[in-house]
Short mmCIF file of C-alpha atoms (C1' of nucleotides) in Angstrom, two decimals:
data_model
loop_
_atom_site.label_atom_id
_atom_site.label_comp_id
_atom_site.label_asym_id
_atom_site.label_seq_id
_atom_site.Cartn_x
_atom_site.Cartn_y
_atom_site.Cartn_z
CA UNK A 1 2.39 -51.02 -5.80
CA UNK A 2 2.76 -48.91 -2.52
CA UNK A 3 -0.10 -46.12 -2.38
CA UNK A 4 2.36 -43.95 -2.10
CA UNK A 5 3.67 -41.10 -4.65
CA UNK A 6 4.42 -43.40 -7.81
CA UNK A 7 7.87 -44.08 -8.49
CA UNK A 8 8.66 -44.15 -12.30
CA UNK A 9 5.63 -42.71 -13.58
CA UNK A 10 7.22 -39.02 -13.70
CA UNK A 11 4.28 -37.37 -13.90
CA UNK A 12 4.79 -34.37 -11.28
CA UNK A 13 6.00 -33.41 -8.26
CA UNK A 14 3.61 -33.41 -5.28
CA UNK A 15 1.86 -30.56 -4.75
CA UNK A 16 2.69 -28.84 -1.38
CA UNK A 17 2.23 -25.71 0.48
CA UNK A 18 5.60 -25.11 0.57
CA UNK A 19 5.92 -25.31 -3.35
CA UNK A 20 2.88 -23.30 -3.39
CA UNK A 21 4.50 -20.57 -1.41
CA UNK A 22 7.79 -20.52 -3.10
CA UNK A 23 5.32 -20.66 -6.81
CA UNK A 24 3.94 -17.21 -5.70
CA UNK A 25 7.47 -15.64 -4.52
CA UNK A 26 8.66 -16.47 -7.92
CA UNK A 27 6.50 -15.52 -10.13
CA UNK A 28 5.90 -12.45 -8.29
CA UNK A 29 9.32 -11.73 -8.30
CA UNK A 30 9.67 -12.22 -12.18
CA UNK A 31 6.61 -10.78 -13.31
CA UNK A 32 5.32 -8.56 -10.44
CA UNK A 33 2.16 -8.91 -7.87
CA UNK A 34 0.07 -7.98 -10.80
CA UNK A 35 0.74 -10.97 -12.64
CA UNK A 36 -0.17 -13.31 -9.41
CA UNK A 37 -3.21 -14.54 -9.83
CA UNK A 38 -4.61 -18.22 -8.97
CA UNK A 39 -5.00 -19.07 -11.89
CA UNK A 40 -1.73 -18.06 -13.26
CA UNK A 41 0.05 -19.57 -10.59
CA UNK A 42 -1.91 -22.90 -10.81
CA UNK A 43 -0.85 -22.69 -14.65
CA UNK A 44 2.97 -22.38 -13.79
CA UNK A 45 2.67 -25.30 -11.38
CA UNK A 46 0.75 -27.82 -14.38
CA UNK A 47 -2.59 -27.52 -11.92
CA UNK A 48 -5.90 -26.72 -12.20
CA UNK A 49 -6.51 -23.83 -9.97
CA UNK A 50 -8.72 -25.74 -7.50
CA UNK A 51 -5.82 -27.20 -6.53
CA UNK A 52 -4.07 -24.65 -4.88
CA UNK A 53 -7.17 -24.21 -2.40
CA UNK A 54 -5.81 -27.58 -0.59
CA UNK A 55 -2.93 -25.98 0.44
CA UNK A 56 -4.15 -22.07 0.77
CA UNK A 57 -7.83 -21.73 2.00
CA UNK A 58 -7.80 -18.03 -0.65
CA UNK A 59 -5.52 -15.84 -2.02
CA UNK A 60 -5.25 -13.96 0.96
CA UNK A 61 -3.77 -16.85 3.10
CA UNK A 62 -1.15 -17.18 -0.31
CA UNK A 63 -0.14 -13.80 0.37
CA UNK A 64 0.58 -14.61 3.85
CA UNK A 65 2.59 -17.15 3.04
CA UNK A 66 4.42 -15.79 0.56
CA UNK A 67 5.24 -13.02 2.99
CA UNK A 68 6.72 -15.08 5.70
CA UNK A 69 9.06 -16.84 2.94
CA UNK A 70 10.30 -13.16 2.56
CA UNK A 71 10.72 -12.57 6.17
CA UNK A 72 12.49 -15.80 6.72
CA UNK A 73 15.61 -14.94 4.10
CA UNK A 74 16.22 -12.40 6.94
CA UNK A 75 19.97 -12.87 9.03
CA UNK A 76 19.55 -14.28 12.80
CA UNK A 77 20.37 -11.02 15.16
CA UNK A 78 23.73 -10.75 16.11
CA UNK A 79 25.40 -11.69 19.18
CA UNK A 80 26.57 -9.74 21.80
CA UNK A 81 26.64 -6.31 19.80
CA UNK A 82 25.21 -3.07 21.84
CA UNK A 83 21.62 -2.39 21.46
CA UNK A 84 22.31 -0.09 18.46
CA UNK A 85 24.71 -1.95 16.50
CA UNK A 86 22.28 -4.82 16.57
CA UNK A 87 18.90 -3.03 15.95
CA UNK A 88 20.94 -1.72 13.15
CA UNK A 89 22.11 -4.32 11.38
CA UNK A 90 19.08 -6.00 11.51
CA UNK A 91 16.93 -3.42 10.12
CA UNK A 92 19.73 -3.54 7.31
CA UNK A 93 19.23 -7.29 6.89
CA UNK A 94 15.69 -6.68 6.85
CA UNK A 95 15.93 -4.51 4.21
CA UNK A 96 18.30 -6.58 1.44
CA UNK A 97 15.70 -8.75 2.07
CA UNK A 98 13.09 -6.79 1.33
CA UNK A 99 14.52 -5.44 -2.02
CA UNK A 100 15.30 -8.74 -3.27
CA UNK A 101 11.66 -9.12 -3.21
CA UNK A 102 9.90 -5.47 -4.33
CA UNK A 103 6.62 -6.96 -4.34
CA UNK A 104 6.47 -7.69 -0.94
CA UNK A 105 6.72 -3.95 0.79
CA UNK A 106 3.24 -3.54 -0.56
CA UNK A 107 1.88 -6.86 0.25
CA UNK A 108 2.99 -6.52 4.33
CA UNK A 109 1.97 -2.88 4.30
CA UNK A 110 -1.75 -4.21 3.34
CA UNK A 111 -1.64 -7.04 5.93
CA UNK A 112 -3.88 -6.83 8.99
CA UNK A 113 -2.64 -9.49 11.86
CA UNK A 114 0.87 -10.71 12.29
CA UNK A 115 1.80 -13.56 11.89
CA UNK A 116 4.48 -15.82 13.99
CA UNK A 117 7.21 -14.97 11.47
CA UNK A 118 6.18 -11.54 11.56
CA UNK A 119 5.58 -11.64 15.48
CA UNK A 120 9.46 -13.18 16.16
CA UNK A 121 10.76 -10.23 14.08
CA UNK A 122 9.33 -7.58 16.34
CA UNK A 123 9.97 -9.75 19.35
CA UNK A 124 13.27 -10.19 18.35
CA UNK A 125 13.67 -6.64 18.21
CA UNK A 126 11.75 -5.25 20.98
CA UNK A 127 14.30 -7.71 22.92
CA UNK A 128 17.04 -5.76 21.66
CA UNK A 129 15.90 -2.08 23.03
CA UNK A 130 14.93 -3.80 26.52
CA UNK A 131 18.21 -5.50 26.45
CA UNK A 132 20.27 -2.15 25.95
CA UNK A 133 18.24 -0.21 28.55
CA UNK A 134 14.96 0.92 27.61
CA UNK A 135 11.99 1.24 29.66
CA UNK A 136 8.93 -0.45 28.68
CA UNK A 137 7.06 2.39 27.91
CA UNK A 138 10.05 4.16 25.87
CA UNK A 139 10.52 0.92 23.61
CA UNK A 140 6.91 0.97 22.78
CA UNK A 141 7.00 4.32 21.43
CA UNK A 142 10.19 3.51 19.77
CA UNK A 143 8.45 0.60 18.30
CA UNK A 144 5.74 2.47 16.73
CA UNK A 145 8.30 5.15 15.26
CA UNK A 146 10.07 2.63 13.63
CA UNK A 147 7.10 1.74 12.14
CA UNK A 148 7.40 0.12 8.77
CA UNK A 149 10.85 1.09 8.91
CA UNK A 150 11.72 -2.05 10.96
CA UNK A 151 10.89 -4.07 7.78
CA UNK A 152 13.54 -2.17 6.06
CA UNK A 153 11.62 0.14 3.45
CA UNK A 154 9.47 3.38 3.86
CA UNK A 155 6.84 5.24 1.88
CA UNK A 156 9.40 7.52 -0.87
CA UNK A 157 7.65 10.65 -1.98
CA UNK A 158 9.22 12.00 -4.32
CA UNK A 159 7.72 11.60 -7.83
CA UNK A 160 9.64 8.78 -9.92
CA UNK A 161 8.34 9.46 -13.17
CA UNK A 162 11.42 9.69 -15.43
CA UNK A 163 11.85 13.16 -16.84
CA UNK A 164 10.25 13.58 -20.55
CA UNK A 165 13.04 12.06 -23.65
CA UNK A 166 12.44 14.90 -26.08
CA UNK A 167 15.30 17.89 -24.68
CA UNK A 168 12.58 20.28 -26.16
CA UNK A 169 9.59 19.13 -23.71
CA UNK A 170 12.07 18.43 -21.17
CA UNK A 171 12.89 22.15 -21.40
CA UNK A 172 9.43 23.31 -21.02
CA UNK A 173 8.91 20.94 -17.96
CA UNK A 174 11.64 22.46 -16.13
CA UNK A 175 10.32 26.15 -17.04
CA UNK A 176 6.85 25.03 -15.31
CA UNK A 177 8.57 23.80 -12.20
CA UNK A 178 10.71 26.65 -12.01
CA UNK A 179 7.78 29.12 -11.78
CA UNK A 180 5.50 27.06 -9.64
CA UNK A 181 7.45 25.10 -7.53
CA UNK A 182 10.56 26.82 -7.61
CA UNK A 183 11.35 24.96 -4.00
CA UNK A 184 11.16 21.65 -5.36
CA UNK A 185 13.44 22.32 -7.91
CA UNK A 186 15.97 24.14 -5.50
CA UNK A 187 16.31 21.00 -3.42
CA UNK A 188 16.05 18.59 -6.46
CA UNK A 189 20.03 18.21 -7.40
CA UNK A 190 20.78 18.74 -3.87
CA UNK A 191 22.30 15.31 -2.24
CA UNK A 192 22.22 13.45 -5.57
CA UNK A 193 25.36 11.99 -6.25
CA UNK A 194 25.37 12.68 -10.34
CA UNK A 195 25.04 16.41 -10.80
CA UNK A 196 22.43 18.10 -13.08
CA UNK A 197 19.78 15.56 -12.19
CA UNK A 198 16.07 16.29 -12.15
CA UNK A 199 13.83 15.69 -9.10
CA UNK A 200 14.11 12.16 -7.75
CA UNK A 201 16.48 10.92 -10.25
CA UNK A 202 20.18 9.88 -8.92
CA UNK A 203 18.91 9.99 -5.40
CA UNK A 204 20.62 7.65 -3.34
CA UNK A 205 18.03 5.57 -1.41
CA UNK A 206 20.17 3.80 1.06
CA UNK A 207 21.92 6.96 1.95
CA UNK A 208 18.39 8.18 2.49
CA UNK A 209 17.66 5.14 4.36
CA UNK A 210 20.70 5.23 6.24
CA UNK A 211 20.46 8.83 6.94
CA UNK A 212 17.01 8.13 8.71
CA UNK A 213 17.47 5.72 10.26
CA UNK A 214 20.45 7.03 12.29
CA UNK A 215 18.72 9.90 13.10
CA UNK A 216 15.72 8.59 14.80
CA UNK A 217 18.34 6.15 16.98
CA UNK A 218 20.02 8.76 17.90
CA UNK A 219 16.80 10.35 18.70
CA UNK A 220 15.93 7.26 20.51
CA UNK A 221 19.42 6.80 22.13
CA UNK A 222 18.82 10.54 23.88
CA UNK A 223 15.04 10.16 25.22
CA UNK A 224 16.77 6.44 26.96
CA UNK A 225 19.97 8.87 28.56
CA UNK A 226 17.57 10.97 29.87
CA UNK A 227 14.99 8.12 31.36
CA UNK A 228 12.08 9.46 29.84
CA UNK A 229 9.03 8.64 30.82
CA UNK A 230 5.77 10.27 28.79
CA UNK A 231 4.20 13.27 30.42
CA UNK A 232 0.84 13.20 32.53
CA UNK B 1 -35.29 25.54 -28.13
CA UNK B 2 -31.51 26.16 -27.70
CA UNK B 3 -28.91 23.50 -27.59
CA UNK B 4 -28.06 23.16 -23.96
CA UNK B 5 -29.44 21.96 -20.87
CA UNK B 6 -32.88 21.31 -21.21
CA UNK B 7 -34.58 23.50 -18.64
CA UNK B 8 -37.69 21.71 -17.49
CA UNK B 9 -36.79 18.03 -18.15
CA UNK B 10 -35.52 17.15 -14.82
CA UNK B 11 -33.25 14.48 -16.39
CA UNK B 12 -30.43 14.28 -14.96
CA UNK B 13 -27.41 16.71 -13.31
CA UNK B 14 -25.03 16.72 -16.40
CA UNK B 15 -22.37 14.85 -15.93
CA UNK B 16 -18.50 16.58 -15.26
CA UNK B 17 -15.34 15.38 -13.77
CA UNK B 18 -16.18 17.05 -10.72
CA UNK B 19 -18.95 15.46 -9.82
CA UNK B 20 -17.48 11.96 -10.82
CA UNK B 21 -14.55 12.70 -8.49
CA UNK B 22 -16.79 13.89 -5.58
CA UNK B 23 -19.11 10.81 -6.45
CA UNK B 24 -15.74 8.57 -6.05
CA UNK B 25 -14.74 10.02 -2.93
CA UNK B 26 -18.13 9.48 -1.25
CA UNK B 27 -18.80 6.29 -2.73
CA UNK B 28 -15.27 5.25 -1.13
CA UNK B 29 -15.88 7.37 2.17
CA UNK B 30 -19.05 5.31 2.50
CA UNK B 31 -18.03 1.64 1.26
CA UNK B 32 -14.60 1.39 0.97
CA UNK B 33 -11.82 1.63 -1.70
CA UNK B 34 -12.71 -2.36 -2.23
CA UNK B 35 -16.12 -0.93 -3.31
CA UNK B 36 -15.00 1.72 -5.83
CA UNK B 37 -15.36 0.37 -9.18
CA UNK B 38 -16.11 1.80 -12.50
CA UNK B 39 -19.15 0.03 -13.07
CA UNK B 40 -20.61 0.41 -9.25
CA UNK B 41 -19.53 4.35 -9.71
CA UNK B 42 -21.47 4.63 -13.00
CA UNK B 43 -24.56 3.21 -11.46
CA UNK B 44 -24.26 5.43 -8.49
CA UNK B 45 -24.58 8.29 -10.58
CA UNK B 46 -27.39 7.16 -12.61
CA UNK B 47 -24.74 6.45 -15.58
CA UNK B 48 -23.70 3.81 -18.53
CA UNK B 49 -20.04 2.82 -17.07
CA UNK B 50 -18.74 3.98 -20.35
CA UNK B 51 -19.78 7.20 -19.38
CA UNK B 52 -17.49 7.93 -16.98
CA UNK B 53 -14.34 7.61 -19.40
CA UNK B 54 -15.28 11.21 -21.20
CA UNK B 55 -14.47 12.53 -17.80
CA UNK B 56 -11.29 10.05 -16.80
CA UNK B 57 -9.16 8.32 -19.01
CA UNK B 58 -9.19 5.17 -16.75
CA UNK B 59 -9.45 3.96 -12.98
CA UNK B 60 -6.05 5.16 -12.40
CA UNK B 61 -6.91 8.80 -13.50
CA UNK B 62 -10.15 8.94 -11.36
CA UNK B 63 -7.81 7.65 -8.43
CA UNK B 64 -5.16 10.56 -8.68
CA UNK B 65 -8.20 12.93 -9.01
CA UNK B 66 -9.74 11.75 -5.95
CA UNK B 67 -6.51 11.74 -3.89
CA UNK B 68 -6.60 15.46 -5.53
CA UNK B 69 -9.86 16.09 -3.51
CA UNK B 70 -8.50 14.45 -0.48
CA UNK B 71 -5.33 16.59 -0.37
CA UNK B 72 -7.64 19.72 -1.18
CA UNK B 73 -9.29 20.00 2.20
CA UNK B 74 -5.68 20.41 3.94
CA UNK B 75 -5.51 23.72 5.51
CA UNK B 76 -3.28 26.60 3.81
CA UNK B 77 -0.03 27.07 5.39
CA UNK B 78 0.28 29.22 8.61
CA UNK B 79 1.55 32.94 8.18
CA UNK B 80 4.18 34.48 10.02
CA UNK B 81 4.88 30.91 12.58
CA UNK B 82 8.48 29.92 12.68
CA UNK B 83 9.79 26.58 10.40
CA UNK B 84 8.31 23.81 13.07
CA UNK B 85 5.09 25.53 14.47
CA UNK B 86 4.31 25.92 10.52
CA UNK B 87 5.80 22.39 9.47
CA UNK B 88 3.99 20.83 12.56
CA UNK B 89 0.43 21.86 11.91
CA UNK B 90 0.66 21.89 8.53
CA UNK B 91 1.26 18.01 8.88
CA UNK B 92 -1.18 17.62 11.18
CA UNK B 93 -3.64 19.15 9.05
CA UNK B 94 -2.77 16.89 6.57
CA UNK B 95 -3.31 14.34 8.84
CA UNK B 96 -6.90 15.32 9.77
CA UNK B 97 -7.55 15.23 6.17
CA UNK B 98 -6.56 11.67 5.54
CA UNK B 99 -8.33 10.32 8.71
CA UNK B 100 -11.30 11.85 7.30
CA UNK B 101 -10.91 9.44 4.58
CA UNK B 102 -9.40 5.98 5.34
CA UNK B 103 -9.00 4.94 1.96
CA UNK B 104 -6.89 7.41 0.58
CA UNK B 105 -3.57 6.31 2.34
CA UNK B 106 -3.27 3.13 0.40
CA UNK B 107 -3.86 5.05 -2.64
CA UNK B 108 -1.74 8.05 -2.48
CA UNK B 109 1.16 5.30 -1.15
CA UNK B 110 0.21 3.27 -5.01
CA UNK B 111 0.54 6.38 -6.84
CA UNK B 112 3.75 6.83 -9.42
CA UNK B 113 4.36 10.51 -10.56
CA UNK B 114 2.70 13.14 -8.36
CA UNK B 115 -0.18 15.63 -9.35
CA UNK B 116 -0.12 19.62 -9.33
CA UNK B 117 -1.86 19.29 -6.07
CA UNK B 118 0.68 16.94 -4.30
CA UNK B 119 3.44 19.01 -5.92
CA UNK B 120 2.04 22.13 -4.74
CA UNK B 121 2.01 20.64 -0.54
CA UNK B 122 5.29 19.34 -0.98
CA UNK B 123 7.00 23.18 -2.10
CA UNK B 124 5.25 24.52 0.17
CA UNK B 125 6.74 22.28 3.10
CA UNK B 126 10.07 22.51 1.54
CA UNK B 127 9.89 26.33 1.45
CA UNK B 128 8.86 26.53 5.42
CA UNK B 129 12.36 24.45 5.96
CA UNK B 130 14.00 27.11 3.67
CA UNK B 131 12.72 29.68 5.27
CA UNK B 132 13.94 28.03 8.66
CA UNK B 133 17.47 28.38 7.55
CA UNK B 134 17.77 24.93 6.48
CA UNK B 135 20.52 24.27 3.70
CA UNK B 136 19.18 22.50 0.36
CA UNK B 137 21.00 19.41 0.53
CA UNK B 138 19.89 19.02 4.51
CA UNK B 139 16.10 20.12 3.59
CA UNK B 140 16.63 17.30 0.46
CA UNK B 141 17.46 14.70 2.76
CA UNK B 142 14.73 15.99 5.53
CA UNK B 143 12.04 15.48 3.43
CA UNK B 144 13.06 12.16 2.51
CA UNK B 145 12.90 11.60 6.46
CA UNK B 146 9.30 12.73 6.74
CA UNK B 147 8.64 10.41 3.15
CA UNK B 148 5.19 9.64 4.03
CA UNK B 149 4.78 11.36 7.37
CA UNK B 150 4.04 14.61 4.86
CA UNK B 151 0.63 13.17 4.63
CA UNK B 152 0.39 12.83 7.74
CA UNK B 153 0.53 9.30 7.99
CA UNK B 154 2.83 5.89 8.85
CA UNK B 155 2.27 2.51 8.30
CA UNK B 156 1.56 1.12 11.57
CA UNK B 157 2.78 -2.38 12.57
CA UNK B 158 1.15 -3.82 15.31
CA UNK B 159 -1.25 -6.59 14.74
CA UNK B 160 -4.71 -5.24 14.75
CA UNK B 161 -6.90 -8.00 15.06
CA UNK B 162 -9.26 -7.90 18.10
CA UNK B 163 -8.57 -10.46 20.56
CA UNK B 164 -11.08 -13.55 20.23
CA UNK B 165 -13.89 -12.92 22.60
CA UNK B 166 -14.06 -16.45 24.29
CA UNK B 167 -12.61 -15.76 27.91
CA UNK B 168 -10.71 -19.53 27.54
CA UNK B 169 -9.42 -18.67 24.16
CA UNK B 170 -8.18 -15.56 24.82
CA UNK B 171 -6.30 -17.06 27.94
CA UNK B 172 -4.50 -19.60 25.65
CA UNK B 173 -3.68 -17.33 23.32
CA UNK B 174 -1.97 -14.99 25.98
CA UNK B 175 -0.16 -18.08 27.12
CA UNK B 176 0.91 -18.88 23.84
CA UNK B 177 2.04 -15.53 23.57
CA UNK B 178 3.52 -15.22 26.68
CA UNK B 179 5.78 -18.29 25.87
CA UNK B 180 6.94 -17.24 22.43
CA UNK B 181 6.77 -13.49 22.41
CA UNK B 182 7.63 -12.60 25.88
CA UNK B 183 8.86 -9.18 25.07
CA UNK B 184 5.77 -8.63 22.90
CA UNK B 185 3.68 -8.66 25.95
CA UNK B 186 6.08 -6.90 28.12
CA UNK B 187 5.62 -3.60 26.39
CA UNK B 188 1.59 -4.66 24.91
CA UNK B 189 0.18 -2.51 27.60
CA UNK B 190 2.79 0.28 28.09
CA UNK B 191 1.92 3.59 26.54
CA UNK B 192 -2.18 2.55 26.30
CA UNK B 193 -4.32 4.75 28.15
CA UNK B 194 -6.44 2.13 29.14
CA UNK B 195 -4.78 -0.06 31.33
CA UNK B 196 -4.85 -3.71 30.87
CA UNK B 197 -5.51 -3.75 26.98
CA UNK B 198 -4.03 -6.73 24.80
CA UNK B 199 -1.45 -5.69 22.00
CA UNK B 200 -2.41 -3.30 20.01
CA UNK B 201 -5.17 -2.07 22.25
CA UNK B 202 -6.04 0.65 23.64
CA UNK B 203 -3.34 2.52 22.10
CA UNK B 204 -3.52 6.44 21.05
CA UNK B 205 -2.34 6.54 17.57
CA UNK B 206 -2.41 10.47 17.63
CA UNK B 207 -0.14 10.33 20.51
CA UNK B 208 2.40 8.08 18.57
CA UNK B 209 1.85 9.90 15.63
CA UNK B 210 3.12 13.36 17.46
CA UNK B 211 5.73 11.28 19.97
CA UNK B 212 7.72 9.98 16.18
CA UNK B 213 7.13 13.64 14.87
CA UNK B 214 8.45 15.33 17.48
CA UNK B 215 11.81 13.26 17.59
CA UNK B 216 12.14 13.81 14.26
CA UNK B 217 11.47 17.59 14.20
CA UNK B 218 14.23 17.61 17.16
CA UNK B 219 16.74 15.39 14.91
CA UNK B 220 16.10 17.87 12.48
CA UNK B 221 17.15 21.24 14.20
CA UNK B 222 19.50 19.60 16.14
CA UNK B 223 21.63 19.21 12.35
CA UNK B 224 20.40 22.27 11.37
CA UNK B 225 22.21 24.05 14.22
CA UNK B 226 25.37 22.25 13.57
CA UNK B 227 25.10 23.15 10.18
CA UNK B 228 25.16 19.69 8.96
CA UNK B 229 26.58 18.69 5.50
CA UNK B 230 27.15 15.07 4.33
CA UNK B 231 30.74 13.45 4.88
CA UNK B 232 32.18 12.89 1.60
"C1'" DA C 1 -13.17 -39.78 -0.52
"C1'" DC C 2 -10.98 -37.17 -3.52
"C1'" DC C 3 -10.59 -34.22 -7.42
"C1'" DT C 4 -12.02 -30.92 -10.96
"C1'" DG C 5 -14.74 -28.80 -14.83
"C1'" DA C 6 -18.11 -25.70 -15.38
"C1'" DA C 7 -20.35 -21.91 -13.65
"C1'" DC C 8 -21.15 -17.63 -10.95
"C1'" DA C 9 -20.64 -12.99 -10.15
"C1'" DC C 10 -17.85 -9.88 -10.79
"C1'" DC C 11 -13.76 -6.71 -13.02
"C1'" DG C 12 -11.59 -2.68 -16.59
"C1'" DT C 13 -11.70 -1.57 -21.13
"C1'" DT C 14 -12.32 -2.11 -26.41
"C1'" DC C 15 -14.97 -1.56 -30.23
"C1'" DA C 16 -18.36 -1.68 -33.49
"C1'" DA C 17 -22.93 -0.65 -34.24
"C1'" DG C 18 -26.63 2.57 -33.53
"C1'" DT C 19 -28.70 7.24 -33.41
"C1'" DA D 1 -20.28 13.41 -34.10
"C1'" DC D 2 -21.66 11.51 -30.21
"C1'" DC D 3 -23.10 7.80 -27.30
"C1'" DT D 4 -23.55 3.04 -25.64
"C1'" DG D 5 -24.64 -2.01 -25.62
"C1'" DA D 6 -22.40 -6.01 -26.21
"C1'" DA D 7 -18.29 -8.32 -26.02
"C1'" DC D 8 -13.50 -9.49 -24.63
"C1'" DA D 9 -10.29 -11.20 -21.60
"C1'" DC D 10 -9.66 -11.60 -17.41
"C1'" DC D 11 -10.58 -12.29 -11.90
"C1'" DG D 12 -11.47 -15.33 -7.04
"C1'" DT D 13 -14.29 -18.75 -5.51
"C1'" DT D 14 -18.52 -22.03 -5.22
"C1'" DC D 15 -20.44 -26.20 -6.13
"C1'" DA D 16 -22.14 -30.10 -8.12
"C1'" DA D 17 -20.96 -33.80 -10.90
"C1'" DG D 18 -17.55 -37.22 -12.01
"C1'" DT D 19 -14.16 -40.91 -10.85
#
DNA sequence: ACCTGAACACCGTTCAAGT
DNA sequence: ACCTGAACACCGTTCAAGT
């Protein structure tokens, strides 16, 4: 008998980073980044939770991983599109990704240190701005005001809580919000695409998305026309 | 002798949710949100951990009550300023607030359903825009823009790990860079006020922070001039 | 040399027993 | 009626003992 992995004896696959990784995405994705701990993920992979720590030195490094598996369902950039079409598009990539995976926006947001994955995205893009124009300086500043948003999601404010089942309590809830915040409840309806909704339901997040994001290129777009350069 | 406090048996400062909020907040300030727990938070003030749940219902509830704190110390809106000089500083004095204490981005970013308090910053922002002449549906979509920015704060992307200290190391690692994230390091230094800095260095988040508010303020009257409604 | 069970030092929260 | 100690069901990770 070879020392290798045993033919015949189907006990289990061999353990590998890579199955570790995809372990975490998956259970995460089913059962949310709550539900991810060592232990549960050894238990879904028939292992005893030391095991994992041969392929991830801690939970941390998991997370890491699990993060670049995320980035790396993200589309190649396109070829030979103008600077905006293409930072465009792959924000937009970047963010089916993204939702595919909910868990994740959280996870990256709590990251400190990039790694390659993460550092080829924003190279990748940063490439794009220099490539249609802009000035070192500018696509810095550009960089930083895309923020998170180059990762596809941002921070939504409004609350989510769905409003209260019971019409009578639901009735008294809108009375409240009508005498202390009667702005919030003027602006509430306004841009949802089902009428009559209450604040933050029937909102339209890509359209939100989309909405921003256009207007900070086209913000961006103006400040390159005009060669700006930071004031001394 | 009467029921109440008892005058002259320097116990203890009764307990209220007040003070276990205001302990939370320093006790975060001081260690970290990593630190806060219910147990470590009972002992700080003297306390059985089981205590503390007459005054909160759980660790969520004591969260939202300390973000409550945190959101208290923003300033009150400015009288008589027209719809960006008031939307600008109030922002920034939101922003003061939170740098004040660290751990309450993550928090208010984790937080589903929003509080009297957060309710109360977020009409008042949405009545400046009102007031500015700014159309519901266009002041609905607006705020979405802003999302977190209200708070007066964005996820930065950047890698922040210092750069190793080793002279020979940190020469590899800008080769390494250098080779596979050429662009990275084109615009590393651009925009730092120091000159010479690594990625990530040296760089003035308050003038980012303003730079991305700015072109977003701008994007904003710009459609509010136009009087801007969505194509259908 | 490799693997792993038990143990450590924590959590948030329940609950029954005590005053 | 009020308060609280002990207990429950978890964590991530260390480490020594076993094969």
């Amino acid at each position: 008998m070879a020392p290798t992995v045993q033919a015949g004896a189907p006990r289990r696959v061999a353990l590998s980073r890579d199955r570790v990784l995809r372990a975490g995405v998956a259970l995460a994705d089913e059962e949310g980044i709550d539900a991810l701990s060592m232990r549960r993920l050894a238990q879904r992979l028939g292992v005893v939770p030391m095991a994992l720590y041969r392929h991830v030195a801690n939970k941390e490094e998991l997370l890491d991983g699990m993060v670049d598996v995320v980035i790396g369902e993200i589309d190649p950039p396109l070829e030979g599109a103008d600077w905006r079409t293409a930072v465009r598009e792959r924000i937009l990539s970047a963010r089916r990704a993204l939702l595919r995976h909910p868990w994740a926006r959280p996870v990256i947001e709590s990251r400190t240190g990039a790694s390659p994955v993460v550092l080829d995205h924003m190279n990748s893009l940063i490439g794009m701005f220099r490539a249609g124009g802009f000035s070192a300086v500018l696509t810095h500043h550009v960089m930083h005001a895309l923020g998170s948003r180059m990762w596809g999601f941002t921070q939504e404010v409004f609350p989510s809580a769905p409003p209260p089942e019971d019409p009578e309590q639901r009735a008294a809830m809108f009375q409240q919000v009508a005498a202390r915040w009667p702005h919030i409840l003027e602006i509430a309806g306004a841009g949802a695409h089902d009428q009559g909704s209450v604040v933050g339901q029937g909102c339209d997040d890509q359209f939100e998305f989309e909405f921003t994001l256009d207007l900070m290129l086209d913000g961006f777009e103006r400040l390159r026309r005009q060669d700006w350069t930071p004031r001394r």
